[in-house]
Tab-separated table of C-alpha atoms and ligand atoms in Angstrom:
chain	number	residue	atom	x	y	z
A	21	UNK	CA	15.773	-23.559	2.140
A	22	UNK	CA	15.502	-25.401	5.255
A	23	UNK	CA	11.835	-24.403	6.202
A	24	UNK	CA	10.553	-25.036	2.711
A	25	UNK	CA	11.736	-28.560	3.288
A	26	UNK	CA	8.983	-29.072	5.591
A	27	UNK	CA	6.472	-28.752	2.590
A	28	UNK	CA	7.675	-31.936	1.817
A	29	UNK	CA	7.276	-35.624	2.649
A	30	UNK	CA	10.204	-36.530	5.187
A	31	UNK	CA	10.610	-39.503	2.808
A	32	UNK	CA	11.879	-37.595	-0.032
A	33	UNK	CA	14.207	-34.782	2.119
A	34	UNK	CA	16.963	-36.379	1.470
A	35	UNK	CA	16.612	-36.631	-2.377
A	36	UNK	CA	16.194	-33.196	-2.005
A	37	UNK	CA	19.447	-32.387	-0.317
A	38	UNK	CA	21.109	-34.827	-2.793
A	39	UNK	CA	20.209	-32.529	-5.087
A	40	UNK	CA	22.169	-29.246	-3.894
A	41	UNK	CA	25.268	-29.437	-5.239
A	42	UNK	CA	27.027	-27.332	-6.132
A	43	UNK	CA	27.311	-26.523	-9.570
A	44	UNK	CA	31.033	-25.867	-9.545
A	45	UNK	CA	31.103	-29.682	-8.408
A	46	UNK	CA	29.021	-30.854	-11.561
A	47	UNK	CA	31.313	-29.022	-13.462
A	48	UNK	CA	34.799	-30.166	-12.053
A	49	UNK	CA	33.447	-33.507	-12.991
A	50	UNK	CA	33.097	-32.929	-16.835
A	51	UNK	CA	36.293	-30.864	-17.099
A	52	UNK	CA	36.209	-26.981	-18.563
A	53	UNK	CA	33.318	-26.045	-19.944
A	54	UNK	CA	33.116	-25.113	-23.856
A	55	UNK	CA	32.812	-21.195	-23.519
A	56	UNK	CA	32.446	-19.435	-26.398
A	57	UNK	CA	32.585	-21.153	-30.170
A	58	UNK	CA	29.373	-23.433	-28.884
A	59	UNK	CA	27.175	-22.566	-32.378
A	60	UNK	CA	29.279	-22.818	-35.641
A	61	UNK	CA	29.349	-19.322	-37.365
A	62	UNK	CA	28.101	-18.445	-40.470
A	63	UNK	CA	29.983	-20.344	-43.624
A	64	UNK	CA	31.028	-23.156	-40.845
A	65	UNK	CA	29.825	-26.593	-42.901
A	66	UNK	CA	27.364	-27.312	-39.314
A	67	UNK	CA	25.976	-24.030	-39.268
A	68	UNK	CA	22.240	-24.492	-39.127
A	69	UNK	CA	22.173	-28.080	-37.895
A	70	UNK	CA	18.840	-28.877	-38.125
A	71	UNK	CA	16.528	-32.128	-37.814
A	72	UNK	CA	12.989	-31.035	-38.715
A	73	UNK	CA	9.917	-33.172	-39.252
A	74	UNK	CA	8.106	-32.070	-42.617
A	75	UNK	CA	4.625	-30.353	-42.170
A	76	UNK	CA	1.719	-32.731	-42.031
A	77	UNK	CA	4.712	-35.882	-42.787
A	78	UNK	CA	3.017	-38.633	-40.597
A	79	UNK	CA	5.195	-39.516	-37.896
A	80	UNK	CA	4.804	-42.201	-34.960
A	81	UNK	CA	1.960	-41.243	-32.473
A	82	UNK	CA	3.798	-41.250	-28.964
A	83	UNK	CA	0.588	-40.090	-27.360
A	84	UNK	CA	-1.637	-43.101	-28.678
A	85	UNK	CA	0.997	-45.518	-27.566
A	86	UNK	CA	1.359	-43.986	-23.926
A	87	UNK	CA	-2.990	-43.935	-23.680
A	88	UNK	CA	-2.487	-47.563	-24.830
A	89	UNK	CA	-0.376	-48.316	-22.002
A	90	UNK	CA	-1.850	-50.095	-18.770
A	91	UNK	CA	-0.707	-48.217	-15.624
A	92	UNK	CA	-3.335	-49.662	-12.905
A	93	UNK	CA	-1.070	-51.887	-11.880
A	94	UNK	CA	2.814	-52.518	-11.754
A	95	UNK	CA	2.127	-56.023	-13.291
A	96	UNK	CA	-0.322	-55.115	-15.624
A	97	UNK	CA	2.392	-52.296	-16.722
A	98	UNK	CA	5.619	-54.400	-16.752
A	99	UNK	CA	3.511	-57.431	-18.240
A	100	UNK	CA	2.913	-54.695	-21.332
A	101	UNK	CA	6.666	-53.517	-20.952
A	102	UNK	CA	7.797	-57.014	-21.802
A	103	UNK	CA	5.431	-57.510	-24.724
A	104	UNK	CA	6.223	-54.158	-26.278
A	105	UNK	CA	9.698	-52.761	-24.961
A	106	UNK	CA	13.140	-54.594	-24.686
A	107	UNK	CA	13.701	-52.392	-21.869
A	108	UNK	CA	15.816	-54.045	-18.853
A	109	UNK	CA	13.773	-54.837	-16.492
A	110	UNK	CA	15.651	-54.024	-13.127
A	111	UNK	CA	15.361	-51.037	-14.673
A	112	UNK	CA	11.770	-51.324	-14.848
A	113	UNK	CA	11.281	-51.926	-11.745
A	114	UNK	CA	13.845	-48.644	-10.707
A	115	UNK	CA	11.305	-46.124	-13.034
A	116	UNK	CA	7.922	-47.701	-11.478
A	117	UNK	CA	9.222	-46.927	-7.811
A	118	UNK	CA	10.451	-43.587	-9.457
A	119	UNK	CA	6.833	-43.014	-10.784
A	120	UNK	CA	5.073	-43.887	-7.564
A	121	UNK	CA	7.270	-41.475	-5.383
A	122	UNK	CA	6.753	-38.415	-7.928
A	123	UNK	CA	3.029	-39.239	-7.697
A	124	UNK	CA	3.239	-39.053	-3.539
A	125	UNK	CA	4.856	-35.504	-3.994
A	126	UNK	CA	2.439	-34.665	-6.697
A	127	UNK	CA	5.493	-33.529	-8.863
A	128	UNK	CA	3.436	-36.317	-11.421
A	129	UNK	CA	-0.198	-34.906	-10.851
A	130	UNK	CA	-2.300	-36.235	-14.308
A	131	UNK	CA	-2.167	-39.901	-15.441
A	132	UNK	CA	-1.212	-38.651	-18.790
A	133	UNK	CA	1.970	-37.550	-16.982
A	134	UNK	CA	2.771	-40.475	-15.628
A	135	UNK	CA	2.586	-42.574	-18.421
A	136	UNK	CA	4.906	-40.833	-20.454
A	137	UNK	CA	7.336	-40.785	-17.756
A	138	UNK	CA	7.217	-44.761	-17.413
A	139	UNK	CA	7.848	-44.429	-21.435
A	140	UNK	CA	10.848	-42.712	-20.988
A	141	UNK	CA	14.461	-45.134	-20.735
A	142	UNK	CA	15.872	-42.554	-18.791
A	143	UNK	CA	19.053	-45.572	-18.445
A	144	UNK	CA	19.207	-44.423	-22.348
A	145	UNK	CA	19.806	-40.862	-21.754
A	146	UNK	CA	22.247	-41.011	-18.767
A	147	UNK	CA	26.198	-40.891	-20.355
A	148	UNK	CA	28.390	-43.799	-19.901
A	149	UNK	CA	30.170	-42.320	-16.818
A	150	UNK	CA	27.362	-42.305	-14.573
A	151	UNK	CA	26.207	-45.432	-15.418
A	152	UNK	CA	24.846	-47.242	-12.307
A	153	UNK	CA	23.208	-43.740	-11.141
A	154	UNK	CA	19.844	-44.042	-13.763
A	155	UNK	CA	17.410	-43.677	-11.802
A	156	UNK	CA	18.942	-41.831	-8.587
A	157	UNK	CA	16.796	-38.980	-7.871
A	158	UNK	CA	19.787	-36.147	-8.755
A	159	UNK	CA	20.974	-34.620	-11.658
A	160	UNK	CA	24.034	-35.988	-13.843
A	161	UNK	CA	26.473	-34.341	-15.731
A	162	UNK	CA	26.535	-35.426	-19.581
A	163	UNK	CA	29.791	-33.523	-20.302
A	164	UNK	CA	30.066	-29.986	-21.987
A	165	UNK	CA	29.221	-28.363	-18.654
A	166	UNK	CA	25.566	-29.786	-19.058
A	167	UNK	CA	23.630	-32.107	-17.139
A	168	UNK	CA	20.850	-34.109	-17.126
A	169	UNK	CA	18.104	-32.862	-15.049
A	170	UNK	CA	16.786	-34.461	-11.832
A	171	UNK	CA	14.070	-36.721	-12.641
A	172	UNK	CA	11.699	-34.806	-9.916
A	173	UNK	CA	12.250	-31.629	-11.307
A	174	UNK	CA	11.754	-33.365	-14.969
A	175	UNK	CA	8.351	-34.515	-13.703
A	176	UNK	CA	7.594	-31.530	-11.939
A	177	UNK	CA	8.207	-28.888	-15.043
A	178	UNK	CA	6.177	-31.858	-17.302
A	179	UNK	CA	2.989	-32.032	-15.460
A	180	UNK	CA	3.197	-28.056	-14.744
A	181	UNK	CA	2.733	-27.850	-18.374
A	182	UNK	CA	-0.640	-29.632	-18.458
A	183	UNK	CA	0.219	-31.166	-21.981
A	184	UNK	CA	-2.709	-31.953	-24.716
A	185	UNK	CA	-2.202	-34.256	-27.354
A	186	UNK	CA	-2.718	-31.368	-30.197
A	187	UNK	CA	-0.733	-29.362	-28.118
A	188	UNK	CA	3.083	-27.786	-30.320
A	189	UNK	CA	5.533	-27.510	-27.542
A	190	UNK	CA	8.903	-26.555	-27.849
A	191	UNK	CA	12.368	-26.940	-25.470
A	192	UNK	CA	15.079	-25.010	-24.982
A	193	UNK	CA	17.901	-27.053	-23.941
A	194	UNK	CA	17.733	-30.409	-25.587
A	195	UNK	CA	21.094	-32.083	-23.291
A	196	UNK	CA	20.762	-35.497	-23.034
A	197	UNK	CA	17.358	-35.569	-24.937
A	198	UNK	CA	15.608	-37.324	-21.889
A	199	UNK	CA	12.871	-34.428	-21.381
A	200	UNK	CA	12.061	-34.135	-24.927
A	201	UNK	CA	11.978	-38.245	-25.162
A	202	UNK	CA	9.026	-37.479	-22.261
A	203	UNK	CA	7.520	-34.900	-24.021
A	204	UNK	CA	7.110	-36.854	-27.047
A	205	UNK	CA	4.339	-39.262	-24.787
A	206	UNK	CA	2.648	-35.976	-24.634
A	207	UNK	CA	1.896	-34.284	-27.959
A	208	UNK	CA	3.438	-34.941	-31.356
A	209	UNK	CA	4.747	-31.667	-31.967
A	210	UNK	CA	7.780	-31.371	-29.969
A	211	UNK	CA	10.812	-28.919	-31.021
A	212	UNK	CA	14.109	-28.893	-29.311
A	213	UNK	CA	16.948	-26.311	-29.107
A	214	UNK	CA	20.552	-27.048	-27.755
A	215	UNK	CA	23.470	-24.625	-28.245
A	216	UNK	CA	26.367	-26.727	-27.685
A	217	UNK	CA	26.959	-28.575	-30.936
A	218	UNK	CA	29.425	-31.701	-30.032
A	219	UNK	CA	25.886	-32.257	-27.496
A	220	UNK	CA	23.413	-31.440	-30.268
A	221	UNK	CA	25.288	-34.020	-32.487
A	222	UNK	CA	25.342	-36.316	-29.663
A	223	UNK	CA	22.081	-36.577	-28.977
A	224	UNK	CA	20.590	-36.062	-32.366
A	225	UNK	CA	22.671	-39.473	-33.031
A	226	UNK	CA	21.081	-40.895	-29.975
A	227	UNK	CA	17.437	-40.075	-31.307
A	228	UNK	CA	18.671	-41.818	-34.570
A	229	UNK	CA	19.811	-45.073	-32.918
A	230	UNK	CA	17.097	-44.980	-31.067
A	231	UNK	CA	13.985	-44.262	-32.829
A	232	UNK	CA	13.200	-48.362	-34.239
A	233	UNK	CA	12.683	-49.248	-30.532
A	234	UNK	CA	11.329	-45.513	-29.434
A	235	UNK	CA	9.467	-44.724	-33.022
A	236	UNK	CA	8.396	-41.157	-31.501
A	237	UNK	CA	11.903	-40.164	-31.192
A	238	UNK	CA	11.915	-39.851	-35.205
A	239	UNK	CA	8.772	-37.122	-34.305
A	240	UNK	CA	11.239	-34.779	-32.324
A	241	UNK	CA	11.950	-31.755	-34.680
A	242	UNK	CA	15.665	-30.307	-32.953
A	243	UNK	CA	17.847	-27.749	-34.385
A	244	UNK	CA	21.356	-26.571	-33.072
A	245	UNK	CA	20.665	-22.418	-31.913
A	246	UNK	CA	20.364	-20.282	-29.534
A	247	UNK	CA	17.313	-20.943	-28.000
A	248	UNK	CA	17.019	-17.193	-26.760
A	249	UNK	CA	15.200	-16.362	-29.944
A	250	UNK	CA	13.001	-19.380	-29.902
A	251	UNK	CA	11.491	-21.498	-33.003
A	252	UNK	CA	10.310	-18.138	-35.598
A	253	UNK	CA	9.592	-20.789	-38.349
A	254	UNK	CA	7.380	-23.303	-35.879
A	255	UNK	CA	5.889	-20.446	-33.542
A	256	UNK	CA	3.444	-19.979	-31.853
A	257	UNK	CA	3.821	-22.631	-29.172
A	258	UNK	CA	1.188	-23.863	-26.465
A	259	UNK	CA	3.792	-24.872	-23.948
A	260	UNK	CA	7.507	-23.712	-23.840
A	261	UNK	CA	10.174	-25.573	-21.554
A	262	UNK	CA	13.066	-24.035	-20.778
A	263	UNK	CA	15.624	-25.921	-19.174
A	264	UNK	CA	18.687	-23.712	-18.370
A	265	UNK	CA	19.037	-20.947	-16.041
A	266	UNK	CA	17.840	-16.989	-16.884
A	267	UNK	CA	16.966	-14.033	-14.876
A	268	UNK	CA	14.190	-13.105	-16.815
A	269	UNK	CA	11.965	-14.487	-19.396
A	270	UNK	CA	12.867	-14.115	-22.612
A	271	UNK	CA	10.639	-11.382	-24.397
A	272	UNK	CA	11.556	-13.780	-28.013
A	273	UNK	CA	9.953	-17.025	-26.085
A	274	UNK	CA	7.529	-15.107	-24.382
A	275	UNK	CA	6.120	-13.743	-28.162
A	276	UNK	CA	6.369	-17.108	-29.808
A	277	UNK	CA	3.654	-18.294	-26.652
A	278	UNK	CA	0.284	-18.704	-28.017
A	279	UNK	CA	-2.120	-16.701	-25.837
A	280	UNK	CA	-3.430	-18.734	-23.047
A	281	UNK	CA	-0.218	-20.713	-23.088
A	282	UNK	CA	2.309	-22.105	-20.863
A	283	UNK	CA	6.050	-21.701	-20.092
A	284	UNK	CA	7.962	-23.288	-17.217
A	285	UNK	CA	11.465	-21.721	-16.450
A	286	UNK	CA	13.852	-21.644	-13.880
A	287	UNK	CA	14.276	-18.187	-12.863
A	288	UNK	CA	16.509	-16.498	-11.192
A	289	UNK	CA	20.453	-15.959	-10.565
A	290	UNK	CA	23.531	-18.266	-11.607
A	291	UNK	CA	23.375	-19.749	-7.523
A	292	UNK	CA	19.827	-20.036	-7.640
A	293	UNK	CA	16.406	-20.691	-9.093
A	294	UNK	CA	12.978	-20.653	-8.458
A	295	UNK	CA	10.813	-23.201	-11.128
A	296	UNK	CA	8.249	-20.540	-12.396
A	297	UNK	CA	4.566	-21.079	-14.312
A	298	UNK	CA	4.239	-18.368	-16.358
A	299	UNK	CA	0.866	-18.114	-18.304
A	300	UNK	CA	0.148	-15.648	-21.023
A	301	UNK	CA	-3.347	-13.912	-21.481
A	302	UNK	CA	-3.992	-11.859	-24.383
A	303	UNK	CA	-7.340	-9.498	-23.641
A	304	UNK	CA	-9.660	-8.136	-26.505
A	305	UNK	CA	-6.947	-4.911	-26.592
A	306	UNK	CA	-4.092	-6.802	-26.484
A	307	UNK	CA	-3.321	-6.170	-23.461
A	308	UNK	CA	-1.080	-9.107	-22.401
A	309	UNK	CA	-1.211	-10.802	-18.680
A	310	UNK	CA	1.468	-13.036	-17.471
A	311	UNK	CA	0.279	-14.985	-14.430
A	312	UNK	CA	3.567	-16.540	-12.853
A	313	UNK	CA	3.311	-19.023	-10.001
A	314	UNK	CA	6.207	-20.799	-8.078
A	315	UNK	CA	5.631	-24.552	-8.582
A	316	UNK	CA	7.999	-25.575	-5.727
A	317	UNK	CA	6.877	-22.833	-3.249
A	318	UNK	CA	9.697	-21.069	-2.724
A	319	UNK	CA	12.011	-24.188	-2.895
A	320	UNK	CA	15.300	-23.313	-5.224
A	321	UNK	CA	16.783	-25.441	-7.826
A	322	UNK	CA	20.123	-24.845	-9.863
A	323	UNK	CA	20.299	-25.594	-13.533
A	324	UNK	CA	23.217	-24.775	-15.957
A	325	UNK	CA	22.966	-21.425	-17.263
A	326	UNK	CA	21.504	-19.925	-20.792
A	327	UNK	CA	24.160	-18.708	-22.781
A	328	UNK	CA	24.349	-17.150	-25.748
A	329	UNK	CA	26.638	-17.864	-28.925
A	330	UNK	CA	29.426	-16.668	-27.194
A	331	UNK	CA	29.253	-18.335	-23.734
A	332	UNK	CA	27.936	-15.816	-21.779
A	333	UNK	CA	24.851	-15.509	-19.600
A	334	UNK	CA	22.437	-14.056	-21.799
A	335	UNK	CA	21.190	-10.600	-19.714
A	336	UNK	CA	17.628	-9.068	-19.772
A	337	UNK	CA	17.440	-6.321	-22.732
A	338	UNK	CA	18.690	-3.049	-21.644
A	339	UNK	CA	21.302	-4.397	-19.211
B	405	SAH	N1	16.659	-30.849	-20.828
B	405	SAH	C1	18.008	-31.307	-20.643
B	405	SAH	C2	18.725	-30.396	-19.674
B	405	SAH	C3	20.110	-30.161	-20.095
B	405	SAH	S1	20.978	-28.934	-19.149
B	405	SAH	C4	18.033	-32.734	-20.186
B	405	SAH	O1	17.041	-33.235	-19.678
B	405	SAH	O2	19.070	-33.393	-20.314
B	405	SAH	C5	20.585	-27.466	-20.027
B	405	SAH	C6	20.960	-27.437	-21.469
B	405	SAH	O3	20.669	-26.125	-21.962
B	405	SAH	C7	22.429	-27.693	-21.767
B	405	SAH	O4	22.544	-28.754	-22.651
B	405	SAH	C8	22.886	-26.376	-22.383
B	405	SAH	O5	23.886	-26.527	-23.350
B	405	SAH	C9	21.606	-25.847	-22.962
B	405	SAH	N2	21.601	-24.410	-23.248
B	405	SAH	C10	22.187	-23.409	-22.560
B	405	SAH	N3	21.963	-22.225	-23.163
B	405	SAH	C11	21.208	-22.494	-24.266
B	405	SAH	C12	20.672	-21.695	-25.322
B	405	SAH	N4	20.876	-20.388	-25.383
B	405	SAH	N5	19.952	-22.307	-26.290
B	405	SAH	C13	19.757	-23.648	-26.265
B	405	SAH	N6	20.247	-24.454	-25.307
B	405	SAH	C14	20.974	-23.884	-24.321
């Protein structure tokens, strides 16, 4: 790992190291995890949990307000914060400096990008017990054995995605609800999956409490699942997120991609990760093309793992 930290910026190495650790840490700190019993069976009264936004039901345009948003300046931005947001403003100040250092490292690389990430209250999404830590450049646990991804890596996997307005993009891995609360500056069509139902619930109420202030909140369609089999009902997707940790990609998510496509992942082993672009091409035959690129260059990340119903890591098919 060491000489892929010379890629980056000095500035931001120790951010990075902030970053590695260990996962056994994150999870002495929100107690066991819940294996097994994380989606309610079949006859259970929350089995298929669901929040969907009805076809062609107009919903809040989260793109529009983020193209409506000044960003030239930091005045000119917090001077529109204050007229339209009730947002704290040391905090404010905390996500502009957060902005400008993600643009430096290019993990914020289109305007678009950035905008939705100055949208986003991340102080809103952070659990009670870390309160103080917002906008620290690491990842926070949210309880359940889940956390809240690093804000770099958020920004990273966003502007990998290369999000259009029309665009129907779906997550897997709702957590805290903070990169789906981005995503919704993006496109209107964002779906969410989260397997752990006390954190689907959770958040789901968040959304709810949250969406007079944050209207496009009301526009996220979520659903408590396993997000190994994707979205059948919404597919085919332009851009899929997946936010928890699998050694391969799964064929499901990779089917529900629409041809020329995106999906960002972290691939790779339980200790390690490696943020992957995959892109689909579909030739005249059908042949299909997946062209993967390593956004960090070889740098590894560690996110929680994909499970399925029962807990376990899900495994590639025939393993
Ligand atoms: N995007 C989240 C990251 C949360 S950590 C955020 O910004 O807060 C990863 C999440 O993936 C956890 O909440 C975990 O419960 C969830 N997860 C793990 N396996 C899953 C699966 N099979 N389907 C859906 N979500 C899953």
């Amino acid at each position: 790992m060491g000489l892929v930290f010379g890629l980056f910026l000095p500035g931001i190495i120790s951010s990075r190291l902030e970053r590695v650790v260990s996962y056994e840490e994150a999870a002495a700190l929100t107690g066991p995890e819940e294996g097994g019993d994380t989606v309610p069976a079949e006859g259970d009264p929350d089995y298929g949990l669901t929040f969907e936004v009805l076809p062609g039901a107009k919903h809040y345009d989260g793109p529009a307000l983020a193209r409506s948003m000044p960003i030239e300046t930091k005045e000119a931005w917090l001077s529109w914060m204050r007229t339209n947001r009730n947002d704290n403003p040391a905090f404010l100040e905390k996500r502009w400096a957060l902005a400008q250092d993600f643009v430096h490292t290019s993990e914020l690389k289109r305007p678009e990008d950035v905008r939705a990430f100055l949208l986003a209250p991340r102080e809103h999404f952070v659990r009670e017990a870390n309160k103080g830590r917002e906008y620290a450049d690491t990842w926070l646990p949210i309880g359940y054995g889940a956390t809240i991804t690093d804000p770099d890596v958020v920004a990273m996997m966003t502007t990998t995605l290369d999000i259009k307005s029309g665009d129907r993009v779906l997550e897997i891995g709702t957590g805290s609800g903070y990169q789906s609360a981005i995503l919704s500056y993006l496109a209107q069509d964002v779906y969410t999956i989260e397997i752990i139902k006390p954190l689907y619930i959770e958040t789901d109420k968040l959304y709810r409490d949250m969406e007079n202030t944050y209207p496009s909140y009301g526009g996220i369609s979520r659903k408590l699942g396993d997000g190994y089999y994707g979205w059948e009902k919404y597919a085919p997707f332009d851009k899929i997120i997946v936010t928890c940790a699998i050694d391969h990609i799964p064929p499901p998510l990779l089917k529900q991609l629409k041809p020329g496509g995106i999906m960002v992942l972290p691939l790779g082993p339980p200790q390690r990760q490696y943020i992957m672009e995959v892109k689909k091409e579909v030739a005249e035959d059908g042949t299909i093309t997946l062209n993967r690129r390593d956004v960090y260059n070889g740098m590894g990340v560690k996110f929680i793992p994909f499970r399925d119903e029962m807990g376990s890591s899900h495994t590639a098919p025939g393993e």
